[in-house]
mmCIF file of C-alpha atoms in Angstrom:
data_model
loop_
_atom_site.group_PDB
_atom_site.id
_atom_site.type_symbol
_atom_site.label_atom_id
_atom_site.label_comp_id
_atom_site.label_asym_id
_atom_site.label_seq_id
_atom_site.Cartn_x
_atom_site.Cartn_y
_atom_site.Cartn_z
ATOM 1 C CA UNK J 162 -2.042 11.038 -28.878
ATOM 2 C CA UNK J 163 -4.028 9.096 -26.273
ATOM 3 C CA UNK J 164 -2.282 5.876 -27.355
ATOM 4 C CA UNK J 165 1.099 7.550 -26.873
ATOM 5 C CA UNK J 166 0.096 8.606 -23.353
ATOM 6 C CA UNK J 167 -1.176 5.116 -22.514
ATOM 7 C CA UNK J 168 2.000 3.547 -23.861
ATOM 8 C CA UNK J 169 4.132 5.803 -21.653
ATOM 9 C CA UNK J 170 2.054 6.025 -18.480
ATOM 10 C CA UNK J 171 -0.664 3.394 -18.732
ATOM 11 C CA UNK J 172 1.275 1.006 -16.542
ATOM 12 C CA UNK J 173 0.799 3.377 -13.602
ATOM 13 C CA UNK J 174 -2.968 2.963 -13.867
ATOM 14 C CA UNK J 175 -3.255 -0.749 -14.670
ATOM 15 C CA UNK J 176 -4.119 -1.800 -11.135
ATOM 16 C CA UNK J 177 -6.880 0.768 -10.649
ATOM 17 C CA UNK J 178 -10.542 0.138 -11.385
ATOM 18 C CA UNK J 179 -11.380 0.779 -14.992
ATOM 19 C CA UNK J 180 -14.832 2.274 -14.685
ATOM 20 C CA UNK J 181 -13.821 5.616 -16.167
ATOM 21 C CA UNK J 182 -14.094 7.265 -12.769
ATOM 22 C CA UNK J 183 -11.767 10.162 -12.229
ATOM 23 C CA UNK J 184 -11.629 9.570 -8.470
ATOM 24 C CA UNK J 185 -10.046 6.131 -8.685
ATOM 25 C CA UNK J 186 -7.111 7.511 -10.628
ATOM 26 C CA UNK J 187 -6.337 10.194 -8.057
ATOM 27 C CA UNK J 188 -4.618 7.854 -5.627
ATOM 28 C CA UNK J 189 -1.048 8.773 -6.591
ATOM 29 C CA UNK J 190 -1.621 12.538 -6.833
ATOM 30 C CA UNK J 191 -3.320 12.612 -3.423
ATOM 31 C CA UNK J 192 -0.551 10.422 -2.000
ATOM 32 C CA UNK J 193 2.127 12.818 -3.251
ATOM 33 C CA UNK J 194 0.240 15.941 -2.162
ATOM 34 C CA UNK J 195 -0.226 14.422 1.280
ATOM 35 C CA UNK J 196 3.513 13.767 1.588
ATOM 36 C CA UNK J 197 4.276 17.293 0.412
ATOM 37 C CA UNK J 198 1.888 18.801 2.979
ATOM 38 C CA UNK J 199 3.442 16.645 5.682
ATOM 39 C CA UNK J 200 6.985 17.794 4.835
ATOM 40 C CA UNK J 201 5.899 21.435 4.646
ATOM 41 C CA UNK J 202 4.226 21.104 8.051
ATOM 42 C CA UNK J 203 7.381 19.618 9.537
ATOM 43 C CA UNK J 204 9.387 22.586 8.308
ATOM 44 C CA UNK J 205 6.928 25.437 8.866
ATOM 45 C CA UNK J 206 5.461 24.260 12.169
ATOM 46 C CA UNK J 207 8.683 23.060 13.760
ATOM 47 C CA UNK J 208 7.797 24.387 17.200
ATOM 48 C CA UNK J 209 4.191 23.161 17.121
ATOM 49 C CA UNK J 210 4.171 19.366 17.444
ATOM 50 C CA UNK J 211 0.481 19.308 18.430
ATOM 51 C CA UNK J 212 -0.440 21.004 15.157
ATOM 52 C CA UNK J 213 1.784 18.604 13.225
ATOM 53 C CA UNK J 214 0.072 15.625 14.859
ATOM 54 C CA UNK J 215 -3.364 17.047 14.142
ATOM 55 C CA UNK J 216 -2.525 17.624 10.485
ATOM 56 C CA UNK J 217 -1.087 14.106 10.222
ATOM 57 C CA UNK J 218 -4.162 12.550 11.873
ATOM 58 C CA UNK J 219 -6.535 14.585 9.687
ATOM 59 C CA UNK J 220 -4.712 13.608 6.497
ATOM 60 C CA UNK J 221 -4.727 9.956 7.584
ATOM 61 C CA UNK J 222 -8.459 10.099 8.271
ATOM 62 C CA UNK J 223 -9.086 11.648 4.856
ATOM 63 C CA UNK J 224 -6.904 9.042 3.152
ATOM 64 C CA UNK J 225 -8.638 6.230 5.027
ATOM 65 C CA UNK J 226 -12.035 7.640 4.066
ATOM 66 C CA UNK J 227 -10.919 7.772 0.423
ATOM 67 C CA UNK J 228 -9.658 4.179 0.515
ATOM 68 C CA UNK J 229 -12.715 2.753 2.282
ATOM 69 C CA UNK J 230 -15.227 4.787 0.298
ATOM 70 C CA UNK J 231 -13.830 4.344 -3.201
ATOM 71 C CA UNK J 232 -11.649 1.255 -2.953
ATOM 72 C CA UNK J 233 -9.740 2.421 -6.031
ATOM 73 C CA UNK J 234 -7.856 -0.792 -6.834
ATOM 74 C CA UNK J 235 -9.165 -3.611 -9.009
ATOM 75 C CA UNK J 236 -7.762 -6.242 -6.707
ATOM 76 C CA UNK J 237 -9.490 -6.621 -3.350
ATOM 77 C CA UNK J 238 -6.206 -7.601 -1.700
ATOM 78 C CA UNK J 239 -4.628 -4.259 -2.649
ATOM 79 C CA UNK J 240 -7.609 -2.364 -1.252
ATOM 80 C CA UNK J 241 -7.467 -4.308 2.004
ATOM 81 C CA UNK J 242 -3.692 -3.853 2.307
ATOM 82 C CA UNK J 243 -3.929 -0.113 1.773
ATOM 83 C CA UNK J 244 -6.741 0.184 4.325
ATOM 84 C CA UNK J 245 -4.727 -1.826 6.867
ATOM 85 C CA UNK J 246 -1.617 0.292 6.218
ATOM 86 C CA UNK J 247 -3.529 3.542 6.570
ATOM 87 C CA UNK J 248 -5.224 2.334 9.751
ATOM 88 C CA UNK J 249 -1.820 1.523 11.261
ATOM 89 C CA UNK J 250 -0.566 4.995 10.333
ATOM 90 C CA UNK J 251 -3.640 6.519 11.943
ATOM 91 C CA UNK J 252 -3.106 4.533 15.148
ATOM 92 C CA UNK J 253 0.525 5.624 15.293
ATOM 93 C CA UNK J 254 -0.613 9.211 14.688
ATOM 94 C CA UNK J 255 -2.966 9.027 17.656
ATOM 95 C CA UNK J 256 -0.187 7.623 19.816
ATOM 96 C CA UNK J 257 2.190 10.419 18.776
ATOM 97 C CA UNK J 258 0.030 12.851 20.688
ATOM 98 C CA UNK J 259 1.391 11.345 23.913
ATOM 99 C CA UNK J 260 4.833 12.700 23.032
ATOM 100 C CA UNK J 261 3.510 16.243 22.526
ATOM 101 C CA UNK J 262 1.880 16.634 25.948
ATOM 102 C CA UNK J 263 3.519 18.094 29.011
ATOM 103 C CA UNK J 264 2.472 15.118 31.118
ATOM 104 C CA UNK J 265 5.179 12.631 30.233
ATOM 105 C CA UNK J 266 6.075 9.893 32.609
ATOM 106 C CA UNK J 267 8.821 7.489 31.639
ATOM 107 C CA UNK J 268 6.521 4.484 31.862
ATOM 108 C CA UNK J 269 3.849 6.129 29.652
ATOM 109 C CA UNK J 270 6.412 7.118 27.027
ATOM 110 C CA UNK J 271 8.001 3.653 27.116
ATOM 111 C CA UNK J 272 4.697 1.820 26.789
ATOM 112 C CA UNK J 273 3.543 4.136 24.011
ATOM 113 C CA UNK J 274 6.817 3.635 22.145
ATOM 114 C CA UNK J 275 6.569 -0.148 22.433
ATOM 115 C CA UNK J 276 2.967 -0.070 21.228
ATOM 116 C CA UNK J 277 4.031 1.996 18.212
ATOM 117 C CA UNK J 278 6.830 -0.470 17.461
ATOM 118 C CA UNK J 279 4.390 -3.372 17.795
ATOM 119 C CA UNK J 280 1.902 -1.731 15.420
ATOM 120 C CA UNK J 281 4.590 -1.040 12.813
ATOM 121 C CA UNK J 282 6.118 -4.519 13.146
ATOM 122 C CA UNK J 283 2.733 -6.188 12.861
ATOM 123 C CA UNK J 284 1.977 -4.082 9.806
ATOM 124 C CA UNK J 285 5.245 -5.054 8.112
ATOM 125 C CA UNK J 286 4.771 -8.741 8.922
ATOM 126 C CA UNK J 287 1.154 -8.692 7.725
ATOM 127 C CA UNK J 288 2.168 -7.056 4.444
ATOM 128 C CA UNK J 289 4.954 -9.586 3.971
ATOM 129 C CA UNK J 290 2.719 -12.555 4.783
ATOM 130 C CA UNK J 291 -0.057 -11.383 2.467
ATOM 131 C CA UNK J 292 2.461 -10.769 -0.329
ATOM 132 C CA UNK J 293 3.928 -14.247 0.085
ATOM 133 C CA UNK J 294 0.481 -15.888 0.068
ATOM 134 C CA UNK J 295 -0.636 -13.928 -3.005
ATOM 135 C CA UNK J 296 2.579 -14.741 -4.893
ATOM 136 C CA UNK J 297 2.458 -18.435 -3.985
ATOM 137 C CA UNK J 298 -1.177 -18.641 -5.134
ATOM 138 C CA UNK J 299 -0.259 -16.907 -8.389
ATOM 139 C CA UNK J 300 2.625 -19.328 -8.983
ATOM 140 C CA UNK J 301 0.424 -22.335 -8.272
ATOM 141 C CA UNK J 302 -2.237 -21.026 -10.634
ATOM 142 C CA UNK J 303 0.401 -20.399 -13.296
ATOM 143 C CA UNK J 304 1.784 -23.918 -12.905
ATOM 144 C CA UNK J 305 -1.688 -25.437 -13.135
ATOM 145 C CA UNK J 306 -2.560 -23.422 -16.207
ATOM 146 C CA UNK J 307 0.607 -24.258 -18.095
ATOM 147 C CA UNK J 308 0.437 -27.605 -19.793
ATOM 148 C CA UNK J 309 3.302 -29.903 -19.081
ATOM 149 C CA UNK J 310 4.057 -31.944 -22.151
ATOM 150 C CA UNK J 311 5.596 -35.244 -21.297
ATOM 151 C CA UNK J 312 8.188 -36.431 -23.787
ATOM 152 C CA UNK J 313 7.238 -39.447 -25.803
ATOM 153 C CA UNK J 314 9.182 -42.540 -24.892
ATOM 154 C CA UNK J 315 11.914 -43.370 -27.330
ATOM 155 C CA UNK J 316 11.444 -46.562 -29.281
ATOM 156 C CA UNK J 317 13.250 -49.524 -27.882
ATOM 157 C CA UNK J 318 15.996 -50.217 -30.451
ATOM 158 C CA UNK J 319 17.739 -52.950 -28.481
ATOM 159 C CA UNK J 320 15.644 -55.783 -29.904
ATOM 160 C CA UNK J 321 15.918 -54.875 -33.572
ATOM 161 C CA UNK J 322 18.036 -57.900 -34.448
#
């Protein structure tokens, strides 16, 4: 029965550390629960943006603590990427608080918005650049590891007679 489960769902857990720790495998469930809580907060606390921001910031801090403390992925690059992504979300969460206050000047809102755009753009570009570098390195390693067999030269049949 365990083999049947691994055949069906094992691929979801391939990139996590294999030290039999239950905590490392809880990344996806906590991710989904966090999204569910966020959506519920958006619906239930519609008129309370401060509370929504606080819940978002708290969940980001907990997720960041989980990622830094456990580093659940086998690959260091994945751990670093997830920590960077979560840090960017946390920064954006802190900046969202500006939009919930009563003291809103146009220049403050504009600057805060541009900073949020810069954080998100930098995050996307960093993820893209890291993905490209990792894939290029993998391709180079694959090319080096595969043996290229050169064809043997054909015998020169022009001078047979």
